[in-house]
Amino acid sequence: MADIHTRELARKIRIHALKMVHRANASHIGSCLSIADLLAVLYETTLQYKADNPQYLDRDRFILSKGHAAAVLYAVLAEKGFFPIQQLNDYCSNGSMFAGHASHHVPGVELSTGSLGHGLPVACGIALAGKRQNSTFRSFVLMSDGELNEGSNWEAILFAPQHKLDNLVAIVDYNKLQGFGAVKDVIDLDPIVDKWKTFNWSVREINGHDHCEIEKTLKAVPFEKDKPSIIIAHTIKGKGVSYMENTLAWHYKSPNSEQLKLALEELSD
């Protein structure tokens, strides 16, 4: 079961992301913090990969469809040994491979993302290829809730059960805030579970910050034979820094020096 290791990894990658976004005066720290626990458990307990060989043929494929949260993805990849942690200092600097949105030039990043609604369709294609090759790898994709406004997702949601992609696992970061307001006020997703079930996906709802629940759920995939799995992870935007939690401003705002100091104090041992 998830233990101190995953919680410590989540703490570290939150700290990295805060420092990176502050240093670069970049956006999306709230979106990074909401998925830190999910990424920590995924990379610590679930995904099959070799950090010293990112293109290892039988690796599980992970796509961060909400590419604007790249800072925390780079942070977990650095902590797991895909590249030296010091390279995180290059985040969002001119000429760096560490772009503000996820870049496939970074070791361990499968797909450049940022334009929303692309991750799930590609993850479907990867899963279908795996099926046809009789390969054992799985295809994971982490999406934002606001991203489900994109119609391309719903084409993929129809496609996956049609092809019985039970090697496909989608996770929705359901923090209920998107760039311009509350999800329910922009395009309401509820009843979100019923919608996925109606499209013939096998659905689980979890607390996206409970490490034991995350690990237990991930280890149970596929939830049903011949059906793709979807995990609705209820999360909090800005999780881990009290003054950022559930606050829309931190979708685009960057912490100043004093705010960074306060955040790091909250995340200290």
Short mmCIF file of C-alpha atoms in Angstrom, two decimals:
data_model
loop_
_atom_site.label_atom_id
_atom_site.label_comp_id
_atom_site.label_asym_id
_atom_site.label_seq_id
_atom_site.Cartn_x
_atom_site.Cartn_y
_atom_site.Cartn_z
CA MET A 1 0.00 0.00 0.00
CA ALA A 2 0.99 3.62 -0.43
CA ASP A 3 3.13 4.82 2.42
CA ILE A 4 5.51 7.50 3.54
CA HIS A 5 7.41 7.23 0.26
CA THR A 6 4.55 8.42 -1.91
CA ARG A 7 3.63 11.22 0.49
CA GLU A 8 7.24 12.37 0.65
CA LEU A 9 7.47 12.27 -3.15
CA ALA A 10 4.31 14.36 -3.42
CA ARG A 11 5.74 16.89 -0.95
CA LYS A 12 8.99 17.16 -2.90
CA ILE A 13 7.36 17.65 -6.28
CA ARG A 14 5.05 20.32 -4.86
CA ILE A 15 8.13 22.18 -3.63
CA HIS A 16 9.90 21.80 -6.97
CA ALA A 17 6.86 23.06 -8.87
CA LEU A 18 6.45 26.08 -6.59
CA LYS A 19 10.09 27.07 -7.01
CA MET A 20 10.00 26.51 -10.77
CA VAL A 21 6.86 28.59 -11.31
CA HIS A 22 8.13 31.36 -9.03
CA ARG A 23 11.54 31.46 -10.72
CA ALA A 24 9.99 31.62 -14.20
CA ASN A 25 7.11 33.91 -13.16
CA ALA A 26 4.91 31.32 -14.87
CA SER A 27 1.28 30.23 -14.51
CA HIS A 28 -0.71 27.17 -13.47
CA ILE A 29 0.65 26.39 -10.02
CA GLY A 30 -2.88 25.59 -8.79
CA SER A 31 -3.24 23.02 -11.57
CA CYS A 32 0.12 21.49 -10.66
CA LEU A 33 -0.66 21.14 -6.96
CA SER A 34 -4.02 19.44 -7.53
CA ILE A 35 -2.39 16.45 -9.27
CA ALA A 36 0.80 16.06 -7.18
CA ASP A 37 -0.62 13.18 -5.13
CA LEU A 38 -1.90 11.37 -8.22
CA LEU A 39 1.48 11.64 -9.96
CA ALA A 40 3.39 10.56 -6.86
CA VAL A 41 1.38 7.35 -6.50
CA LEU A 42 1.39 6.66 -10.23
CA TYR A 43 5.18 6.93 -10.55
CA GLU A 44 5.99 5.32 -7.20
CA THR A 45 3.66 2.31 -7.27
CA THR A 46 1.91 1.78 -10.59
CA LEU A 47 3.60 2.72 -13.86
CA GLN A 48 6.12 0.33 -15.41
CA TYR A 49 9.14 2.27 -16.75
CA LYS A 50 12.91 2.45 -16.81
CA ALA A 51 14.22 5.94 -16.05
CA ASP A 52 17.57 5.11 -17.66
CA ASN A 53 15.80 3.94 -20.83
CA PRO A 54 12.73 6.16 -21.36
CA GLN A 55 11.89 4.45 -24.67
CA TYR A 56 11.85 0.97 -23.11
CA LEU A 57 9.45 -0.91 -25.40
CA ASP A 58 7.21 -2.50 -22.75
CA ARG A 59 6.88 0.64 -20.60
CA ASP A 60 3.47 1.89 -19.63
CA ARG A 61 2.68 5.07 -21.57
CA PHE A 62 1.61 8.08 -19.51
CA ILE A 63 0.21 11.24 -21.10
CA LEU A 64 -0.43 14.42 -19.14
CA SER A 65 -3.21 15.82 -21.29
CA LYS A 66 -3.49 18.94 -19.10
CA GLY A 67 -0.08 19.99 -20.38
CA HIS A 68 -0.21 23.35 -18.62
CA ALA A 69 0.70 21.47 -15.41
CA ALA A 70 4.05 20.49 -16.93
CA ALA A 71 6.09 21.79 -13.98
CA VAL A 72 4.90 19.06 -11.63
CA LEU A 73 5.33 16.37 -14.33
CA TYR A 74 8.94 17.48 -14.90
CA ALA A 75 9.40 17.47 -11.13
CA VAL A 76 8.27 13.86 -10.67
CA LEU A 77 10.35 12.71 -13.65
CA ALA A 78 13.42 14.39 -12.14
CA GLU A 79 12.78 12.81 -8.75
CA LYS A 80 12.45 9.38 -10.39
CA GLY A 81 15.78 9.75 -12.19
CA PHE A 82 14.89 10.53 -15.79
CA PHE A 83 17.30 13.54 -15.69
CA PRO A 84 19.22 15.50 -13.03
CA ILE A 85 17.07 17.50 -10.64
CA GLN A 86 19.24 20.57 -11.28
CA GLN A 87 17.82 20.78 -14.81
CA LEU A 88 14.49 21.87 -13.35
CA ASN A 89 16.16 25.29 -13.00
CA ASP A 90 15.81 25.63 -16.79
CA TYR A 91 12.01 25.54 -16.64
CA CYS A 92 10.51 28.14 -18.97
CA SER A 93 13.89 29.67 -19.84
CA ASN A 94 14.77 30.65 -23.40
CA GLY A 95 16.01 27.72 -25.49
CA SER A 96 15.26 25.17 -22.79
CA MET A 97 13.56 21.84 -23.51
CA PHE A 98 11.55 22.40 -20.32
CA ALA A 99 8.76 24.38 -21.95
CA GLY A 100 5.85 25.80 -19.97
CA HIS A 101 3.59 23.14 -21.43
CA ALA A 102 4.63 19.48 -21.49
CA SER A 103 7.30 18.84 -24.12
CA HIS A 104 8.23 15.44 -25.58
CA HIS A 105 11.84 16.65 -25.77
CA VAL A 106 12.03 16.02 -22.01
CA PRO A 107 13.00 12.39 -21.21
CA GLY A 108 9.93 10.51 -19.99
CA VAL A 109 7.35 12.80 -21.62
CA GLU A 110 5.46 10.77 -24.23
CA LEU A 111 3.56 13.59 -25.94
CA SER A 112 3.76 17.36 -26.12
CA THR A 113 0.49 18.69 -24.77
CA GLY A 114 -1.08 22.01 -24.03
CA SER A 115 -3.81 22.36 -26.57
CA LEU A 116 -6.53 20.65 -24.57
CA GLY A 117 -8.50 17.61 -25.66
CA HIS A 118 -5.64 15.80 -27.44
CA GLY A 119 -4.35 13.47 -24.75
CA LEU A 120 -7.22 11.00 -24.61
CA PRO A 121 -7.47 10.46 -28.39
CA VAL A 122 -3.74 9.73 -28.57
CA ALA A 123 -3.94 7.46 -25.52
CA CYS A 124 -6.71 5.53 -27.29
CA GLY A 125 -4.48 5.08 -30.34
CA ILE A 126 -1.60 3.85 -28.17
CA ALA A 127 -3.89 1.39 -26.38
CA LEU A 128 -5.28 0.09 -29.68
CA ALA A 129 -1.75 -0.38 -31.04
CA GLY A 130 -0.84 -2.30 -27.91
CA LYS A 131 -3.83 -4.58 -28.33
CA ARG A 132 -3.03 -5.30 -31.96
CA GLN A 133 0.61 -6.05 -31.11
CA ASN A 134 -0.39 -8.31 -28.21
CA SER A 135 1.77 -6.10 -25.99
CA THR A 136 1.39 -5.91 -22.24
CA PHE A 137 1.93 -2.19 -21.73
CA ARG A 138 -0.93 0.02 -20.62
CA SER A 139 -1.94 3.51 -21.70
CA PHE A 140 -2.64 6.08 -18.95
CA VAL A 141 -3.90 9.63 -19.48
CA LEU A 142 -4.54 12.37 -16.91
CA MET A 143 -7.01 15.04 -17.96
CA SER A 144 -8.40 18.20 -16.42
CA ASP A 145 -12.09 18.60 -15.77
CA GLY A 146 -12.32 21.80 -17.81
CA GLU A 147 -10.67 19.92 -20.65
CA LEU A 148 -13.81 17.80 -21.00
CA ASN A 149 -15.37 20.85 -22.67
CA GLU A 150 -13.46 19.77 -25.77
CA GLY A 151 -15.49 17.70 -28.24
CA SER A 152 -12.49 15.62 -29.31
CA ASN A 153 -12.61 13.94 -25.90
CA TRP A 154 -16.14 12.72 -26.46
CA GLU A 155 -15.20 11.19 -29.81
CA ALA A 156 -12.46 9.28 -28.00
CA ILE A 157 -14.85 8.34 -25.19
CA LEU A 158 -17.05 6.69 -27.83
CA PHE A 159 -14.07 5.06 -29.56
CA ALA A 160 -12.44 3.33 -26.58
CA PRO A 161 -15.25 0.93 -25.55
CA GLN A 162 -16.01 0.21 -29.21
CA HIS A 163 -12.51 -1.31 -29.43
CA LYS A 164 -12.62 -2.91 -25.95
CA LEU A 165 -9.58 -0.98 -24.75
CA ASP A 166 -9.27 -2.42 -21.25
CA ASN A 167 -5.57 -1.51 -21.36
CA LEU A 168 -6.57 2.19 -21.28
CA VAL A 169 -6.87 4.11 -17.99
CA ALA A 170 -8.13 7.70 -17.94
CA ILE A 171 -8.00 9.89 -14.84
CA VAL A 172 -9.94 13.14 -14.49
CA ASP A 173 -8.50 15.76 -12.13
CA TYR A 174 -11.91 16.91 -10.92
CA ASN A 175 -10.93 20.02 -8.96
CA LYS A 176 -14.03 21.84 -10.25
CA LEU A 177 -12.24 25.07 -11.21
CA GLN A 178 -11.04 25.97 -14.70
CA GLY A 179 -9.30 29.03 -16.05
CA PHE A 180 -12.35 31.28 -16.25
CA GLY A 181 -14.46 30.09 -13.34
CA ALA A 182 -16.18 27.14 -11.72
CA VAL A 183 -16.66 24.17 -14.02
CA LYS A 184 -20.37 24.02 -13.15
CA ASP A 185 -20.79 27.62 -14.36
CA VAL A 186 -18.84 27.21 -17.63
CA ILE A 187 -20.06 23.81 -18.89
CA ASP A 188 -21.39 21.65 -16.08
CA LEU A 189 -20.06 18.06 -16.14
CA ASP A 190 -22.47 16.52 -13.66
CA PRO A 191 -23.66 13.86 -13.44
CA ILE A 192 -20.12 13.01 -14.53
CA VAL A 193 -20.15 9.37 -13.41
CA ASP A 194 -23.41 8.62 -15.20
CA LYS A 195 -22.10 10.17 -18.40
CA TRP A 196 -19.02 7.94 -18.51
CA LYS A 197 -21.08 4.86 -17.61
CA THR A 198 -23.51 5.66 -20.41
CA PHE A 199 -20.57 5.63 -22.81
CA ASN A 200 -19.69 2.08 -21.58
CA TRP A 201 -16.65 2.93 -19.47
CA SER A 202 -16.01 1.28 -16.12
CA VAL A 203 -15.96 4.07 -13.54
CA ARG A 204 -14.53 4.61 -10.05
CA GLU A 205 -14.69 7.79 -7.93
CA ILE A 206 -11.88 8.49 -5.46
CA ASN A 207 -10.40 11.15 -3.22
CA GLY A 208 -7.49 12.30 -5.40
CA HIS A 209 -5.39 13.19 -2.35
CA ASP A 210 -5.81 9.91 -0.42
CA HIS A 211 -2.70 7.93 -1.35
CA CYS A 212 -3.99 4.56 -0.17
CA GLU A 213 -7.24 4.99 -2.09
CA ILE A 214 -5.38 6.11 -5.22
CA GLU A 215 -3.03 3.12 -5.13
CA LYS A 216 -5.77 0.61 -4.37
CA THR A 217 -7.83 1.92 -7.29
CA LEU A 218 -4.92 1.97 -9.74
CA LYS A 219 -4.00 -1.60 -8.84
CA ALA A 220 -7.58 -2.69 -9.63
CA VAL A 221 -7.46 -1.67 -13.30
CA PRO A 222 -8.91 -2.82 -15.57
CA PHE A 223 -12.07 -2.60 -13.50
CA GLU A 224 -13.87 -4.79 -16.05
CA LYS A 225 -12.65 -7.00 -18.88
CA ASP A 226 -13.02 -5.43 -22.36
CA LYS A 227 -13.93 -2.00 -20.93
CA PRO A 228 -11.71 1.08 -20.60
CA SER A 229 -11.29 2.35 -17.04
CA ILE A 230 -11.98 5.90 -15.88
CA ILE A 231 -11.08 7.29 -12.46
CA ILE A 232 -12.89 10.43 -11.35
CA ALA A 233 -10.44 11.90 -8.84
CA HIS A 234 -12.00 14.55 -6.62
CA THR A 235 -9.21 17.04 -5.94
CA ILE A 236 -8.59 20.55 -4.67
CA LYS A 237 -6.97 23.14 -6.89
CA GLY A 238 -3.84 24.42 -5.13
CA LYS A 239 -3.82 21.47 -2.70
CA GLY A 240 -1.08 21.69 -0.07
CA VAL A 241 -0.78 25.48 0.18
CA SER A 242 -3.62 26.84 2.27
CA TYR A 243 -3.89 30.27 0.68
CA MET A 244 -3.98 28.74 -2.82
CA GLU A 245 -6.57 26.03 -2.19
CA ASN A 246 -9.84 26.39 -4.10
CA THR A 247 -8.79 29.84 -5.27
CA LEU A 248 -9.29 30.59 -8.96
CA ALA A 249 -6.58 33.28 -9.05
CA TRP A 250 -3.87 30.59 -8.80
CA HIS A 251 -4.79 29.14 -12.17
CA TYR A 252 -2.73 31.91 -13.78
CA LYS A 253 -1.04 33.73 -10.91
CA SER A 254 2.58 33.15 -9.89
CA PRO A 255 3.72 33.41 -6.24
CA ASN A 256 5.99 36.32 -5.37
CA SER A 257 8.94 35.85 -3.04
CA GLU A 258 6.94 36.32 0.17
CA GLN A 259 4.16 34.03 -1.03
CA LEU A 260 6.72 31.38 -2.01
CA LYS A 261 8.27 31.57 1.44
CA LEU A 262 4.89 31.03 3.08
CA ALA A 263 4.13 28.08 0.78
CA LEU A 264 7.47 26.40 1.46
CA GLU A 265 6.97 26.82 5.21
CA GLU A 266 3.66 24.96 4.93
CA LEU A 267 5.36 22.15 3.01
CA SER A 268 8.37 21.88 5.30
CA ASP A 269 8.98 18.72 7.32
#
